[in-house]
Amino acid sequence: MKDLGICPVICDYYSDAPAKKMGCPAYDISTMNLEKLIHVAKFHHIDGVLSAFSDRNLVMAYEIGKALDLPQLFEIDKIELFTDKKRMKEFFLKAQLPLIKYCILRHGFESDHLNNMKFPMVVKPVDAYGSKGIFVCENVEQIRIHFQDVISESLKYQDWIIVEELYPADEISINAWVKHGRLYLTCVYDVIGNYKSDIQLNIMKKKNYHMEGCRYGKEELLRMRYLR
């Protein structure tokens, strides 16, 4: 990147983040620590903010750009479609996209609100991030037991949770840039979940910064038409 006249400033709470090996200024700062991020950005007189895709990181990138009056890649209402699962699912339904059966429950909900759904179910906060506050439940009583644990991870919804039917399947994350309608793959990693009943869902990300070793390699992704 230096050959292009670009000097990135890296912020990540992982001290061994691969980008920190480029010899550029780097800080062990969480991407959730907005005050420190803005301080670093001002210190280095940055010209732009980029974030690897993560729903909450998009918010932080937006807020840093706003604080420094920099050009934005996103509008805040569009970001909220990623971070607010209630709005996101409503958007998907309006666009007639297929969805796993779900409902939104409030404190003191009636059991018959779940009559059209099948256990096991996954309960999660409406607007948390990083797989926090997610539980797999086998019955209504387990949902009630974990209700407070779920909403404690929510940023603004203190009375609602989302309940979905569990859909066991392989999960992978794909990072890419899109330019003029063409996708350029940058990273693939496996997402490994612990689906035992009545426990917090343990999410681990096996980081394959190159595609070797991932359950879904280049040929598989091409077959599924994720790449062109």
mmCIF file of C-alpha atoms in Angstrom:
data_model
loop_
_atom_site.group_PDB
_atom_site.id
_atom_site.type_symbol
_atom_site.label_atom_id
_atom_site.label_comp_id
_atom_site.label_asym_id
_atom_site.label_seq_id
_atom_site.Cartn_x
_atom_site.Cartn_y
_atom_site.Cartn_z
ATOM 1 C CA MET A 1 0.000 0.000 0.000
ATOM 2 C CA LYS A 2 2.912 2.304 0.630
ATOM 3 C CA ASP A 3 3.784 1.983 -3.076
ATOM 4 C CA LEU A 4 0.419 3.618 -3.770
ATOM 5 C CA GLY A 5 1.129 6.461 -1.377
ATOM 6 C CA ILE A 6 -1.217 5.056 1.262
ATOM 7 C CA CYS A 7 -0.187 4.702 4.910
ATOM 8 C CA PRO A 8 -2.850 2.788 6.833
ATOM 9 C CA VAL A 9 -3.228 3.161 10.591
ATOM 10 C CA ILE A 10 -4.356 -0.163 12.046
ATOM 11 C CA CYS A 11 -6.607 -0.492 15.121
ATOM 12 C CA ASP A 12 -7.539 -3.928 16.449
ATOM 13 C CA TYR A 13 -7.599 -5.390 19.945
ATOM 14 C CA TYR A 14 -5.783 -8.478 18.630
ATOM 15 C CA SER A 15 -2.082 -7.745 18.932
ATOM 16 C CA ASP A 16 -1.318 -10.357 16.248
ATOM 17 C CA ALA A 17 -3.801 -9.076 13.637
ATOM 18 C CA PRO A 18 -2.227 -9.790 10.210
ATOM 19 C CA ALA A 19 -2.524 -6.180 9.031
ATOM 20 C CA LYS A 20 -0.246 -5.091 11.873
ATOM 21 C CA LYS A 21 2.649 -6.890 10.188
ATOM 22 C CA MET A 22 2.775 -4.331 7.365
ATOM 23 C CA GLY A 23 5.045 -2.008 9.347
ATOM 24 C CA CYS A 24 2.473 0.783 9.549
ATOM 25 C CA PRO A 25 1.302 2.563 12.713
ATOM 26 C CA ALA A 26 -0.749 0.062 14.722
ATOM 27 C CA TYR A 27 -2.662 0.192 17.996
ATOM 28 C CA ASP A 28 -4.156 -2.459 20.270
ATOM 29 C CA ILE A 29 -7.496 -0.679 20.502
ATOM 30 C CA SER A 30 -10.920 -2.272 20.317
ATOM 31 C CA THR A 31 -13.029 -1.145 17.396
ATOM 32 C CA MET A 32 -15.767 -0.489 19.966
ATOM 33 C CA ASN A 33 -13.712 2.198 21.745
ATOM 34 C CA LEU A 34 -14.917 5.178 19.746
ATOM 35 C CA GLU A 35 -13.192 7.824 21.884
ATOM 36 C CA LYS A 36 -9.746 6.278 21.443
ATOM 37 C CA LEU A 37 -10.332 5.606 17.736
ATOM 38 C CA ILE A 38 -11.202 9.250 17.114
ATOM 39 C CA HIS A 39 -8.117 10.335 19.092
ATOM 40 C CA VAL A 40 -5.859 8.136 16.914
ATOM 41 C CA ALA A 41 -7.558 9.316 13.737
ATOM 42 C CA LYS A 42 -7.023 12.967 14.647
ATOM 43 C CA PHE A 43 -3.410 12.358 15.734
ATOM 44 C CA HIS A 44 -2.551 10.843 12.349
ATOM 45 C CA HIS A 45 -4.654 13.312 10.314
ATOM 46 C CA ILE A 46 -6.313 10.467 8.441
ATOM 47 C CA ASP A 47 -8.083 11.012 5.123
ATOM 48 C CA GLY A 48 -10.545 8.120 5.260
ATOM 49 C CA VAL A 49 -11.890 5.230 7.337
ATOM 50 C CA LEU A 50 -12.199 1.607 6.239
ATOM 51 C CA SER A 51 -13.634 -1.266 8.221
ATOM 52 C CA ALA A 52 -13.686 -4.989 7.652
ATOM 53 C CA PHE A 53 -17.339 -5.935 7.443
ATOM 54 C CA SER A 54 -18.928 -6.219 10.842
ATOM 55 C CA ASP A 55 -22.264 -4.704 11.706
ATOM 56 C CA ARG A 56 -21.021 -2.754 14.723
ATOM 57 C CA ASN A 57 -17.738 -1.782 13.043
ATOM 58 C CA LEU A 58 -19.745 -0.046 10.332
ATOM 59 C CA VAL A 59 -21.251 2.181 13.002
ATOM 60 C CA MET A 60 -17.814 3.015 14.420
ATOM 61 C CA ALA A 61 -16.398 3.801 10.974
ATOM 62 C CA TYR A 62 -19.348 6.098 10.324
ATOM 63 C CA GLU A 63 -18.940 7.907 13.655
ATOM 64 C CA ILE A 64 -15.190 8.435 13.134
ATOM 65 C CA GLY A 65 -15.814 9.851 9.678
ATOM 66 C CA LYS A 66 -18.555 12.089 11.039
ATOM 67 C CA ALA A 67 -16.291 13.390 13.845
ATOM 68 C CA LEU A 68 -13.547 14.251 11.344
ATOM 69 C CA ASP A 69 -15.910 15.471 8.601
ATOM 70 C CA LEU A 70 -14.674 12.818 6.153
ATOM 71 C CA PRO A 71 -16.471 11.334 3.124
ATOM 72 C CA GLN A 72 -18.733 8.411 4.063
ATOM 73 C CA LEU A 73 -19.220 5.070 2.344
ATOM 74 C CA PHE A 74 -22.545 4.454 4.133
ATOM 75 C CA GLU A 75 -25.539 6.365 5.404
ATOM 76 C CA ILE A 76 -26.549 5.690 8.990
ATOM 77 C CA ASP A 77 -30.051 4.489 8.071
ATOM 78 C CA LYS A 78 -28.505 1.872 5.775
ATOM 79 C CA ILE A 79 -26.125 0.753 8.523
ATOM 80 C CA GLU A 80 -29.086 0.253 10.858
ATOM 81 C CA LEU A 81 -30.495 -2.304 8.424
ATOM 82 C CA PHE A 82 -27.459 -4.457 9.307
ATOM 83 C CA THR A 83 -27.293 -3.742 13.028
ATOM 84 C CA ASP A 84 -31.017 -3.817 13.889
ATOM 85 C CA LYS A 85 -32.267 -7.358 13.193
ATOM 86 C CA LYS A 86 -35.896 -6.291 13.590
ATOM 87 C CA ARG A 87 -35.556 -3.730 10.778
ATOM 88 C CA MET A 88 -33.423 -6.117 8.741
ATOM 89 C CA LYS A 89 -35.991 -8.902 8.809
ATOM 90 C CA GLU A 90 -38.803 -6.485 7.968
ATOM 91 C CA PHE A 91 -36.730 -5.304 4.999
ATOM 92 C CA PHE A 92 -36.159 -8.899 3.850
ATOM 93 C CA LEU A 93 -39.873 -9.695 4.084
ATOM 94 C CA LYS A 94 -40.729 -6.602 2.076
ATOM 95 C CA ALA A 95 -38.205 -7.682 -0.552
ATOM 96 C CA GLN A 96 -39.775 -11.189 -0.523
ATOM 97 C CA LEU A 97 -36.524 -12.871 0.504
ATOM 98 C CA PRO A 98 -36.760 -16.289 2.214
ATOM 99 C CA LEU A 99 -36.337 -16.241 5.984
ATOM 100 C CA ILE A 100 -36.089 -18.784 8.776
ATOM 101 C CA LYS A 101 -39.276 -18.709 10.873
ATOM 102 C CA TYR A 102 -38.936 -16.115 13.604
ATOM 103 C CA CYS A 103 -40.868 -13.951 16.002
ATOM 104 C CA ILE A 104 -40.162 -11.057 18.351
ATOM 105 C CA LEU A 105 -41.038 -11.634 21.999
ATOM 106 C CA ARG A 106 -41.490 -9.196 24.859
ATOM 107 C CA HIS A 107 -41.219 -9.754 28.605
ATOM 108 C CA GLY A 108 -44.175 -11.783 29.877
ATOM 109 C CA PHE A 109 -44.929 -13.282 26.446
ATOM 110 C CA GLU A 110 -47.616 -15.946 26.064
ATOM 111 C CA SER A 111 -46.468 -19.432 25.075
ATOM 112 C CA ASP A 112 -48.927 -19.531 22.169
ATOM 113 C CA HIS A 113 -46.849 -16.852 20.416
ATOM 114 C CA LEU A 114 -44.576 -19.753 19.473
ATOM 115 C CA ASN A 115 -47.279 -22.161 18.305
ATOM 116 C CA ASN A 116 -46.261 -21.966 14.645
ATOM 117 C CA MET A 117 -42.586 -22.630 15.353
ATOM 118 C CA LYS A 118 -40.599 -25.762 16.179
ATOM 119 C CA PHE A 119 -37.940 -26.362 18.801
ATOM 120 C CA PRO A 120 -34.990 -26.192 19.147
ATOM 121 C CA MET A 121 -34.935 -22.402 18.779
ATOM 122 C CA VAL A 122 -32.249 -19.763 18.914
ATOM 123 C CA VAL A 123 -32.819 -16.646 21.016
ATOM 124 C CA LYS A 124 -30.752 -13.531 20.382
ATOM 125 C CA PRO A 125 -30.688 -9.785 21.066
ATOM 126 C CA VAL A 126 -32.294 -7.536 18.478
ATOM 127 C CA ASP A 127 -29.209 -5.398 17.996
ATOM 128 C CA ALA A 128 -26.141 -6.954 19.638
ATOM 129 C CA TYR A 129 -22.991 -7.947 17.785
ATOM 130 C CA GLY A 130 -20.206 -10.533 17.873
ATOM 131 C CA SER A 131 -22.595 -13.422 18.584
ATOM 132 C CA LYS A 132 -23.200 -12.127 22.117
ATOM 133 C CA GLY A 133 -26.284 -13.142 24.085
ATOM 134 C CA ILE A 134 -27.263 -16.057 21.834
ATOM 135 C CA PHE A 135 -28.740 -19.225 23.346
ATOM 136 C CA VAL A 136 -30.163 -22.463 21.972
ATOM 137 C CA CYS A 137 -33.403 -23.444 23.732
ATOM 138 C CA GLU A 138 -35.372 -26.699 23.686
ATOM 139 C CA ASN A 139 -38.560 -25.397 25.280
ATOM 140 C CA VAL A 140 -40.457 -22.266 26.322
ATOM 141 C CA GLU A 141 -39.166 -22.406 29.896
ATOM 142 C CA GLN A 142 -35.557 -22.153 28.704
ATOM 143 C CA ILE A 143 -36.470 -19.070 26.671
ATOM 144 C CA ARG A 144 -37.930 -17.463 29.795
ATOM 145 C CA ILE A 145 -34.837 -18.383 31.826
ATOM 146 C CA HIS A 146 -32.465 -16.767 29.318
ATOM 147 C CA PHE A 147 -34.631 -13.750 28.457
ATOM 148 C CA GLN A 148 -32.754 -11.367 30.781
ATOM 149 C CA ASP A 149 -29.362 -12.697 29.640
ATOM 150 C CA VAL A 150 -30.316 -11.963 26.043
ATOM 151 C CA ILE A 151 -31.570 -8.397 26.501
ATOM 152 C CA SER A 152 -28.570 -7.544 28.707
ATOM 153 C CA GLU A 153 -26.473 -7.631 25.513
ATOM 154 C CA SER A 154 -28.828 -5.369 23.568
ATOM 155 C CA LEU A 155 -27.800 -1.790 22.891
ATOM 156 C CA LYS A 156 -31.274 -0.219 22.824
ATOM 157 C CA TYR A 157 -33.942 -2.951 22.995
ATOM 158 C CA GLN A 158 -34.473 -3.672 26.700
ATOM 159 C CA ASP A 159 -37.807 -5.476 26.381
ATOM 160 C CA TRP A 160 -37.633 -7.420 23.100
ATOM 161 C CA ILE A 161 -35.723 -10.451 21.876
ATOM 162 C CA ILE A 162 -35.684 -12.332 18.582
ATOM 163 C CA VAL A 163 -36.516 -16.042 18.466
ATOM 164 C CA GLU A 164 -35.718 -18.162 15.414
ATOM 165 C CA GLU A 165 -35.998 -21.827 14.567
ATOM 166 C CA LEU A 166 -32.559 -23.437 14.712
ATOM 167 C CA TYR A 167 -31.227 -24.078 11.236
ATOM 168 C CA PRO A 168 -28.212 -26.406 11.542
ATOM 169 C CA ALA A 169 -25.914 -25.888 8.587
ATOM 170 C CA ASP A 170 -22.340 -25.078 7.700
ATOM 171 C CA GLU A 171 -21.623 -21.394 8.120
ATOM 172 C CA ILE A 172 -18.810 -19.454 6.529
ATOM 173 C CA SER A 173 -17.984 -15.781 6.294
ATOM 174 C CA ILE A 174 -16.695 -14.222 3.102
ATOM 175 C CA ASN A 175 -15.043 -10.826 2.899
ATOM 176 C CA ALA A 176 -14.716 -9.132 -0.457
ATOM 177 C CA TRP A 177 -14.484 -5.835 -2.291
ATOM 178 C CA VAL A 178 -16.933 -5.029 -5.048
ATOM 179 C CA LYS A 179 -15.859 -2.733 -7.857
ATOM 180 C CA HIS A 180 -18.009 -1.995 -10.926
ATOM 181 C CA GLY A 181 -20.188 -4.994 -10.096
ATOM 182 C CA ARG A 182 -17.283 -7.451 -9.837
ATOM 183 C CA LEU A 183 -16.485 -9.231 -6.580
ATOM 184 C CA TYR A 184 -12.873 -9.496 -5.409
ATOM 185 C CA LEU A 185 -12.473 -12.085 -2.659
ATOM 186 C CA THR A 186 -10.157 -11.103 0.210
ATOM 187 C CA CYS A 187 -10.862 -13.559 3.031
ATOM 188 C CA VAL A 188 -12.833 -16.713 3.860
ATOM 189 C CA TYR A 189 -13.210 -18.291 7.280
ATOM 190 C CA ASP A 190 -15.285 -20.988 8.926
ATOM 191 C CA VAL A 191 -17.768 -20.111 11.663
ATOM 192 C CA ILE A 192 -18.001 -22.998 14.103
ATOM 193 C CA GLY A 193 -20.939 -23.099 16.512
ATOM 194 C CA ASN A 194 -21.598 -25.165 19.620
ATOM 195 C CA TYR A 195 -25.251 -26.174 19.223
ATOM 196 C CA LYS A 196 -25.790 -27.998 22.516
ATOM 197 C CA SER A 197 -29.134 -27.243 24.107
ATOM 198 C CA ASP A 198 -29.759 -24.693 26.849
ATOM 199 C CA ILE A 199 -26.312 -23.093 26.711
ATOM 200 C CA GLN A 200 -24.950 -19.929 25.263
ATOM 201 C CA LEU A 201 -24.068 -20.468 21.653
ATOM 202 C CA ASN A 202 -20.303 -20.535 21.437
ATOM 203 C CA ILE A 203 -19.120 -19.058 18.168
ATOM 204 C CA MET A 204 -15.545 -19.518 17.016
ATOM 205 C CA LYS A 205 -14.104 -18.128 13.834
ATOM 206 C CA LYS A 206 -11.391 -20.209 12.236
ATOM 207 C CA LYS A 207 -9.508 -17.508 10.437
ATOM 208 C CA ASN A 208 -8.347 -18.510 6.983
ATOM 209 C CA TYR A 209 -7.036 -15.269 5.608
ATOM 210 C CA HIS A 210 -6.276 -17.238 2.474
ATOM 211 C CA MET A 211 -8.676 -19.815 1.157
ATOM 212 C CA GLU A 212 -6.508 -22.869 1.845
ATOM 213 C CA GLY A 213 -7.876 -25.024 4.657
ATOM 214 C CA CYS A 214 -11.397 -23.622 4.643
ATOM 215 C CA ARG A 215 -14.219 -26.138 4.287
ATOM 216 C CA TYR A 216 -15.374 -24.183 1.245
ATOM 217 C CA GLY A 217 -12.511 -23.488 -1.122
ATOM 218 C CA LYS A 218 -12.421 -21.611 -4.396
ATOM 219 C CA GLU A 219 -13.868 -24.439 -6.503
ATOM 220 C CA GLU A 220 -16.805 -24.943 -4.126
ATOM 221 C CA LEU A 221 -17.572 -21.227 -4.057
ATOM 222 C CA LEU A 222 -17.423 -21.082 -7.844
ATOM 223 C CA ARG A 223 -19.846 -23.992 -8.031
ATOM 224 C CA MET A 224 -22.245 -22.158 -5.712
ATOM 225 C CA ARG A 225 -21.814 -19.025 -7.875
ATOM 226 C CA TYR A 226 -20.448 -16.915 -5.051
ATOM 227 C CA LEU A 227 -17.547 -15.990 -7.317
ATOM 228 C CA ARG A 228 -17.482 -15.011 -10.956
#
